[in-house]
mmCIF file of C-alpha atoms in Angstrom:
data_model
loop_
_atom_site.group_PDB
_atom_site.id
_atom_site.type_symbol
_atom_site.label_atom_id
_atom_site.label_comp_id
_atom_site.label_asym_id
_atom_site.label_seq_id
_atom_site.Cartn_x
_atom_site.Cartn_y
_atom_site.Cartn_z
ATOM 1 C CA UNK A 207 60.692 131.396 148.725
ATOM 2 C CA UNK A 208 63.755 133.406 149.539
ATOM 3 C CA UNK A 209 63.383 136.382 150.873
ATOM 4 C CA UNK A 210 66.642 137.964 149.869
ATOM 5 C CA UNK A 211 68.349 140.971 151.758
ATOM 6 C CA UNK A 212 66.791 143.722 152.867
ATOM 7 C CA UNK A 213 67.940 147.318 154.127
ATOM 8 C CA UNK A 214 66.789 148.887 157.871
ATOM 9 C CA UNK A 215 63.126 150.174 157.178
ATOM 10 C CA UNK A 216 64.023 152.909 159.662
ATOM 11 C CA UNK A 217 66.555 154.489 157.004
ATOM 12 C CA UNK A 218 63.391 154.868 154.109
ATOM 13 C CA UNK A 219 61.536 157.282 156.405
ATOM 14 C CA UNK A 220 63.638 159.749 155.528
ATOM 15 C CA UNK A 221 65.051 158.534 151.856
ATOM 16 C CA UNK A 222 62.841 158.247 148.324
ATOM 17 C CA UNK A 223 58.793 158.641 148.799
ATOM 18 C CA UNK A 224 56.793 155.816 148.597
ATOM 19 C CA UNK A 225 55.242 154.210 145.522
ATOM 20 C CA UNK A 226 52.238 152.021 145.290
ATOM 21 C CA UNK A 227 52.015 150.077 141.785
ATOM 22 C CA UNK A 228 50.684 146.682 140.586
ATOM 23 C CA UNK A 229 52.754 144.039 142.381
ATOM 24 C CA UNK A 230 54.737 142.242 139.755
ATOM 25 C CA UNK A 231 56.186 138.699 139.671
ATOM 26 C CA UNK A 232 59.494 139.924 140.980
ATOM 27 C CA UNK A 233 57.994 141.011 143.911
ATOM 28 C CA UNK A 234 56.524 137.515 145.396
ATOM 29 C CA UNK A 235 59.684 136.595 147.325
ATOM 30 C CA UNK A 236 59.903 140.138 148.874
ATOM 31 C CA UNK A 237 56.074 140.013 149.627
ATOM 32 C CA UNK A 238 56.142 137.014 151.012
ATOM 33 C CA UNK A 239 58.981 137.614 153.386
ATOM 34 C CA UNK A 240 57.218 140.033 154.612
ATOM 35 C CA UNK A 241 54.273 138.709 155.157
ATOM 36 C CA UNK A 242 55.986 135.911 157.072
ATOM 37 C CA UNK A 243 57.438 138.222 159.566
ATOM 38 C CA UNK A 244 53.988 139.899 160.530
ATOM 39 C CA UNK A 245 51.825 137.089 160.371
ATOM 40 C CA UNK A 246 52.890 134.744 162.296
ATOM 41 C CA UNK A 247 51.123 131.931 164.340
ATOM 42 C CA UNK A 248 52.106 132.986 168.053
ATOM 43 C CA UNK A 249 50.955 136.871 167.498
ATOM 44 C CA UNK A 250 47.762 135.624 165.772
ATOM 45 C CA UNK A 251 46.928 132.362 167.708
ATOM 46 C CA UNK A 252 43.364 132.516 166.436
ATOM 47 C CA UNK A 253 43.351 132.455 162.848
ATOM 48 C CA UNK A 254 41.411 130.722 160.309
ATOM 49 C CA UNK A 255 43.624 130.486 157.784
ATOM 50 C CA UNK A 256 47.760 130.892 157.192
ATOM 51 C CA UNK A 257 49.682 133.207 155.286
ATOM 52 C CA UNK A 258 52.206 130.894 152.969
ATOM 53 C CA UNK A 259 53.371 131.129 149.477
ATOM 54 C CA UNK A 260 50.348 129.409 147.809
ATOM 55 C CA UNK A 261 48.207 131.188 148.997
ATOM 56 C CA UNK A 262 50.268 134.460 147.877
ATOM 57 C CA UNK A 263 50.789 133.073 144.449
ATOM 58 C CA UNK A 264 46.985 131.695 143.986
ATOM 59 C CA UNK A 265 45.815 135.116 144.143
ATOM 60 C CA UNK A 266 48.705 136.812 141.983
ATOM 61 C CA UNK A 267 47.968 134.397 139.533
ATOM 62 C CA UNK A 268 44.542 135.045 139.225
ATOM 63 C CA UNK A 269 43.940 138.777 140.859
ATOM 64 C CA UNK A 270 46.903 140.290 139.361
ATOM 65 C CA UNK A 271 45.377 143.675 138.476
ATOM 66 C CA UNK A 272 44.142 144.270 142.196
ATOM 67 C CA UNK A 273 47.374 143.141 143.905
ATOM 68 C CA UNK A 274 49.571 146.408 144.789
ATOM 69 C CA UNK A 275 53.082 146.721 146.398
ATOM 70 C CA UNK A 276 54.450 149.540 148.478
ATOM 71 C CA UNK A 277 57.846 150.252 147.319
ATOM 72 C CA UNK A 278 60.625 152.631 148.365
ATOM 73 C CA UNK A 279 63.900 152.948 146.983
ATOM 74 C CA UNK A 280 63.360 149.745 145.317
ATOM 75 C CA UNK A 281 62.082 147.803 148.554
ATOM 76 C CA UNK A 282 58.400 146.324 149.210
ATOM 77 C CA UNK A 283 57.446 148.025 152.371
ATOM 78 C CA UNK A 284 53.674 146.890 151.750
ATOM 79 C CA UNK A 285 51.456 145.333 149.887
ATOM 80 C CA UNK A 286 47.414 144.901 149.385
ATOM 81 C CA UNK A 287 46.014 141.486 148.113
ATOM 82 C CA UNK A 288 42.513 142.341 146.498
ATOM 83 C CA UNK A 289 40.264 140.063 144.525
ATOM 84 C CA UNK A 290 36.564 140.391 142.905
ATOM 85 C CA UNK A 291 33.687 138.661 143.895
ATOM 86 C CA UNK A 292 30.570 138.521 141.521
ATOM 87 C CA UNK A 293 27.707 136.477 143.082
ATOM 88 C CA UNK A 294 25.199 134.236 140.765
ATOM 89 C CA UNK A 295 21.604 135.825 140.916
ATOM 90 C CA UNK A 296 23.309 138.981 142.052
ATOM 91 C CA UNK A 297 23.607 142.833 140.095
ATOM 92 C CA UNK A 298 26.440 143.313 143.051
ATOM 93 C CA UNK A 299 29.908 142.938 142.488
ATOM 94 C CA UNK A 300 31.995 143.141 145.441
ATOM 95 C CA UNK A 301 36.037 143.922 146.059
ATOM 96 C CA UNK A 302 37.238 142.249 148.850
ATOM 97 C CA UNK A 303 40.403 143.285 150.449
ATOM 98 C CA UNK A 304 42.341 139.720 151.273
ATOM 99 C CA UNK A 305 45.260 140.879 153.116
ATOM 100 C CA UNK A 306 47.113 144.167 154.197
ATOM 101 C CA UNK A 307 50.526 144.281 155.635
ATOM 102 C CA UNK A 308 52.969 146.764 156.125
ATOM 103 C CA UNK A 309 56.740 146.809 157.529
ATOM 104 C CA UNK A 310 56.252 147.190 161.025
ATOM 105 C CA UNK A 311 58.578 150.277 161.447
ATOM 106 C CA UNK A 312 56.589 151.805 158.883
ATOM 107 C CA UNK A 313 53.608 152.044 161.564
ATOM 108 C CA UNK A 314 51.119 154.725 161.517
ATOM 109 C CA UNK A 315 53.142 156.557 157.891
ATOM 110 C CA UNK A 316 50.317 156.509 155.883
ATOM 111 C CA UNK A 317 51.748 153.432 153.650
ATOM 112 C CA UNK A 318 48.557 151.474 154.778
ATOM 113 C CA UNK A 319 45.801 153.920 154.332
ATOM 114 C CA UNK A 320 47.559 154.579 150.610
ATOM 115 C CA UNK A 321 47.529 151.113 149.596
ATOM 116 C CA UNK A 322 43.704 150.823 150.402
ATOM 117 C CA UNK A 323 42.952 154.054 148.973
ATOM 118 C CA UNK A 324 44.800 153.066 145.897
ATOM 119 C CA UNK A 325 42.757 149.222 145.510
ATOM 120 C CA UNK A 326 39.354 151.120 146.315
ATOM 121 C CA UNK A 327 40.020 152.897 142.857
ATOM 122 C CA UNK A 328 40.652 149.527 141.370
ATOM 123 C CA UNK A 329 37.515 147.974 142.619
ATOM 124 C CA UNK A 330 35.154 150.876 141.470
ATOM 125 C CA UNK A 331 36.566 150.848 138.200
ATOM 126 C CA UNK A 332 35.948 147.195 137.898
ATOM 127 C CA UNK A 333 32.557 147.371 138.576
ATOM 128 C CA UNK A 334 32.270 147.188 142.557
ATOM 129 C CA UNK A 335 29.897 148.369 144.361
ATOM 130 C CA UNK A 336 30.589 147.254 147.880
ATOM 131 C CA UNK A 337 34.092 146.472 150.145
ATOM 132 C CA UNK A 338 34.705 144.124 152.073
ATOM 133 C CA UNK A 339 37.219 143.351 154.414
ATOM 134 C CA UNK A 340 37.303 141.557 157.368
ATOM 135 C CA UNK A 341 40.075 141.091 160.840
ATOM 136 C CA UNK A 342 40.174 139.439 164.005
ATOM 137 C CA UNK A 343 37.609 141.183 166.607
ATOM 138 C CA UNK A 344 39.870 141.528 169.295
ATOM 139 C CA UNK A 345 42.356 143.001 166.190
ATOM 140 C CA UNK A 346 41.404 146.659 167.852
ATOM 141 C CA UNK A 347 44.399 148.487 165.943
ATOM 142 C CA UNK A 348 42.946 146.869 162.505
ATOM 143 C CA UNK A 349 39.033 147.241 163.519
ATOM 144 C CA UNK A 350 39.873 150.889 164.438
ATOM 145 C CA UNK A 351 42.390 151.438 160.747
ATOM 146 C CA UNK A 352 39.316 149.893 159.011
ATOM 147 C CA UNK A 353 36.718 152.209 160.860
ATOM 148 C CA UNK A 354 38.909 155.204 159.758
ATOM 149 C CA UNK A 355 39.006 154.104 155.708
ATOM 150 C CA UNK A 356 35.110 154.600 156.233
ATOM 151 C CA UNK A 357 34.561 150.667 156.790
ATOM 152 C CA UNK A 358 31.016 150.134 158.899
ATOM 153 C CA UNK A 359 28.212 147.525 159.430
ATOM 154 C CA UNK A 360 30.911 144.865 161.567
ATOM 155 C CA UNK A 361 29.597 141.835 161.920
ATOM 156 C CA UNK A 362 31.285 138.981 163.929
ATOM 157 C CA UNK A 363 31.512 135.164 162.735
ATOM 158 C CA UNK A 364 31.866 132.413 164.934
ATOM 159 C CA UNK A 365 34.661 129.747 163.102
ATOM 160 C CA UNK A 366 34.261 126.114 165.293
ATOM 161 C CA UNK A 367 37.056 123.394 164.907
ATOM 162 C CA UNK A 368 36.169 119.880 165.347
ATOM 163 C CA UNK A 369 39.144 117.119 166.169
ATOM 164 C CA UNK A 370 38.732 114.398 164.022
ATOM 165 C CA UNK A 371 41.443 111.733 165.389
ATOM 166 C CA UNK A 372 38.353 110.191 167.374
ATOM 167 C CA UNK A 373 36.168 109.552 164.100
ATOM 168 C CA UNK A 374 35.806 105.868 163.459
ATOM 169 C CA UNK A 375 36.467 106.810 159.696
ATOM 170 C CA UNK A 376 39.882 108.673 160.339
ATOM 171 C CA UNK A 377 41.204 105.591 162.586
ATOM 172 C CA UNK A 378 40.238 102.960 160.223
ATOM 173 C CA UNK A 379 42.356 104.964 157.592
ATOM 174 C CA UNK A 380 44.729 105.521 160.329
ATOM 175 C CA UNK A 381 45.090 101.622 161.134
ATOM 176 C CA UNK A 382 45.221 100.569 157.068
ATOM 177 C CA UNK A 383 48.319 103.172 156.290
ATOM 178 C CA UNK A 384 49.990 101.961 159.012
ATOM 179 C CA UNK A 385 49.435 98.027 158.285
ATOM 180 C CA UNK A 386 50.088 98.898 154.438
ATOM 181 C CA UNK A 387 53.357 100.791 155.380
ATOM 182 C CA UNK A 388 54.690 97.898 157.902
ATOM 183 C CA UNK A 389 53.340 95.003 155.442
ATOM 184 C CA UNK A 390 55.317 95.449 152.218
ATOM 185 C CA UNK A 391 53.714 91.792 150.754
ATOM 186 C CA UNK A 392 50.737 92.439 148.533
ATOM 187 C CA UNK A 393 47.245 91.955 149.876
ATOM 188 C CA UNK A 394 44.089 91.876 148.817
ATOM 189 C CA UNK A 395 42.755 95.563 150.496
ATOM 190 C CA UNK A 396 43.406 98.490 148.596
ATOM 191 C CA UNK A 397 45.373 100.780 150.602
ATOM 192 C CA UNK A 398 43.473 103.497 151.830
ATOM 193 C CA UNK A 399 44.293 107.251 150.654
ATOM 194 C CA UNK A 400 44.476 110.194 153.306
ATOM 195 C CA UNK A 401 43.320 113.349 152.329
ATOM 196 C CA UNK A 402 46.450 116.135 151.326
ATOM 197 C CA UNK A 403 48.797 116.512 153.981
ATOM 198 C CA UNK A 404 48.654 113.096 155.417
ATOM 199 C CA UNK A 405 47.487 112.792 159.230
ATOM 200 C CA UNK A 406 48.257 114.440 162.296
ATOM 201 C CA UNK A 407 49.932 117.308 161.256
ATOM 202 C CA UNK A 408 49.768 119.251 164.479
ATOM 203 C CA UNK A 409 48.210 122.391 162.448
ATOM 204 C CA UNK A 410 45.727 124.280 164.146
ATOM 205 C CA UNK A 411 42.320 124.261 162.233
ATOM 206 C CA UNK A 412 41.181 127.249 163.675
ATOM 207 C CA UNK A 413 44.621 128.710 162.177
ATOM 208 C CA UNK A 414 43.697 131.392 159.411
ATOM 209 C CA UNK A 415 44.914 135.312 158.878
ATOM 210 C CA UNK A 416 44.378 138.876 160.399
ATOM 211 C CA UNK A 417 45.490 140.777 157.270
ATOM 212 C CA UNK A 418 45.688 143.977 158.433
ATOM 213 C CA UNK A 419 48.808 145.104 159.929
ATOM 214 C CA UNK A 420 49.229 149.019 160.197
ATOM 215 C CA UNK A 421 47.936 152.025 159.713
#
């Protein structure tokens, strides 16, 4: 996704105001850019899962109304992913806030605390009666944005990662792609299939996504 050209954040401090609105398909390249340059997998080494462009469009697609774009002078500066979730056996519906980011020159302007202002009036009138949103714990900047927007009760998960390249199931796969792959004569095994993505990708499967970014 491209992320096209972009002017110096520091000149919109003191150009147009800032507008939240409803992020619209034009905007997924310039959301996504953005997102790539504060998420990224060196500053958050611990994450459980990655911002990329499926991800962004997956919840566009099916979120629309509760995804919102910062915009000044016709530039996303920030954006706010939100998305409902209704429970079975459950009265509660809850809005959970996905992902946060602003331009990082745009620090501590206010463009933040708008956006989740702005997708807290879009949860209650779609029903929700409880917020959630959720950071790294050693995130302090984010845990203490979140504590100021009147977010309480933090409770801390524990996410394990186990390697699979040992398991007697992943090497037998392992061993019949790579027989199938040097042995182009027909035999009589099927060849076996590997999950999406193939094998030893090098990805991190602890890798996942602060998605706060400012305040």
């Amino acid at each position: 996704m491209p992320s096209g050209s972009r002017r110096n954040p520091r000149q919109l401090r003191s150009q147009a105001s800032i507008t939240i609105r409803e992020m619209e398909l034009e905007d997924l390249a310039a959301v996504f850019a953005l997102g790539e340059r504060i998420f990224t997998a060196d500053r958050w080494p611990n994450l459980y899962r990655t911002w990329d462009e499926f991800e962004l469009i997956q919840i566009f697609g099916t979120d629309t109304e509760t995804c919102l774009v910062a915009e000044s002078n016709d530039q996303v500066v920030g954006f706010a992913l939100g998305t409902l979730i209704e429970k079975r056996r459950s009265a509660w519906t809850y809005g959970y806030l996905l992902w946060l980011g602003v331009e990082p020159d745009l620090s501590r302007s206010g463009v933040g605390k708008r956006l989740v202002n702005r997708l807290t009036e879009l949860f209650i009138a779609q029903g929700a009666r409880i917020m959630l949103a959720d950071t790294e714990s050693d995130n302090l900047p984010a845990v203490n944005f979140f504590r100021r927007q009147g977010f309480s009760n933090e409770t801390e998960h524990v996410y394990l990662a186990k390697n699979l390249t040992q398991h007697p199931e992943y090497v037998r796969r392992r061993r019949a792609l790579s027989h199938s792959t040097s042995d182009p004569t027909p035999t009589d095994a099927a060849p076996a299939h590997l999950p999406p993505g193939g094998i030893n990708t090098g990805e991190d499967p602890t890798a996942g996504r602060p998605h706060e970014h400012d305040d």
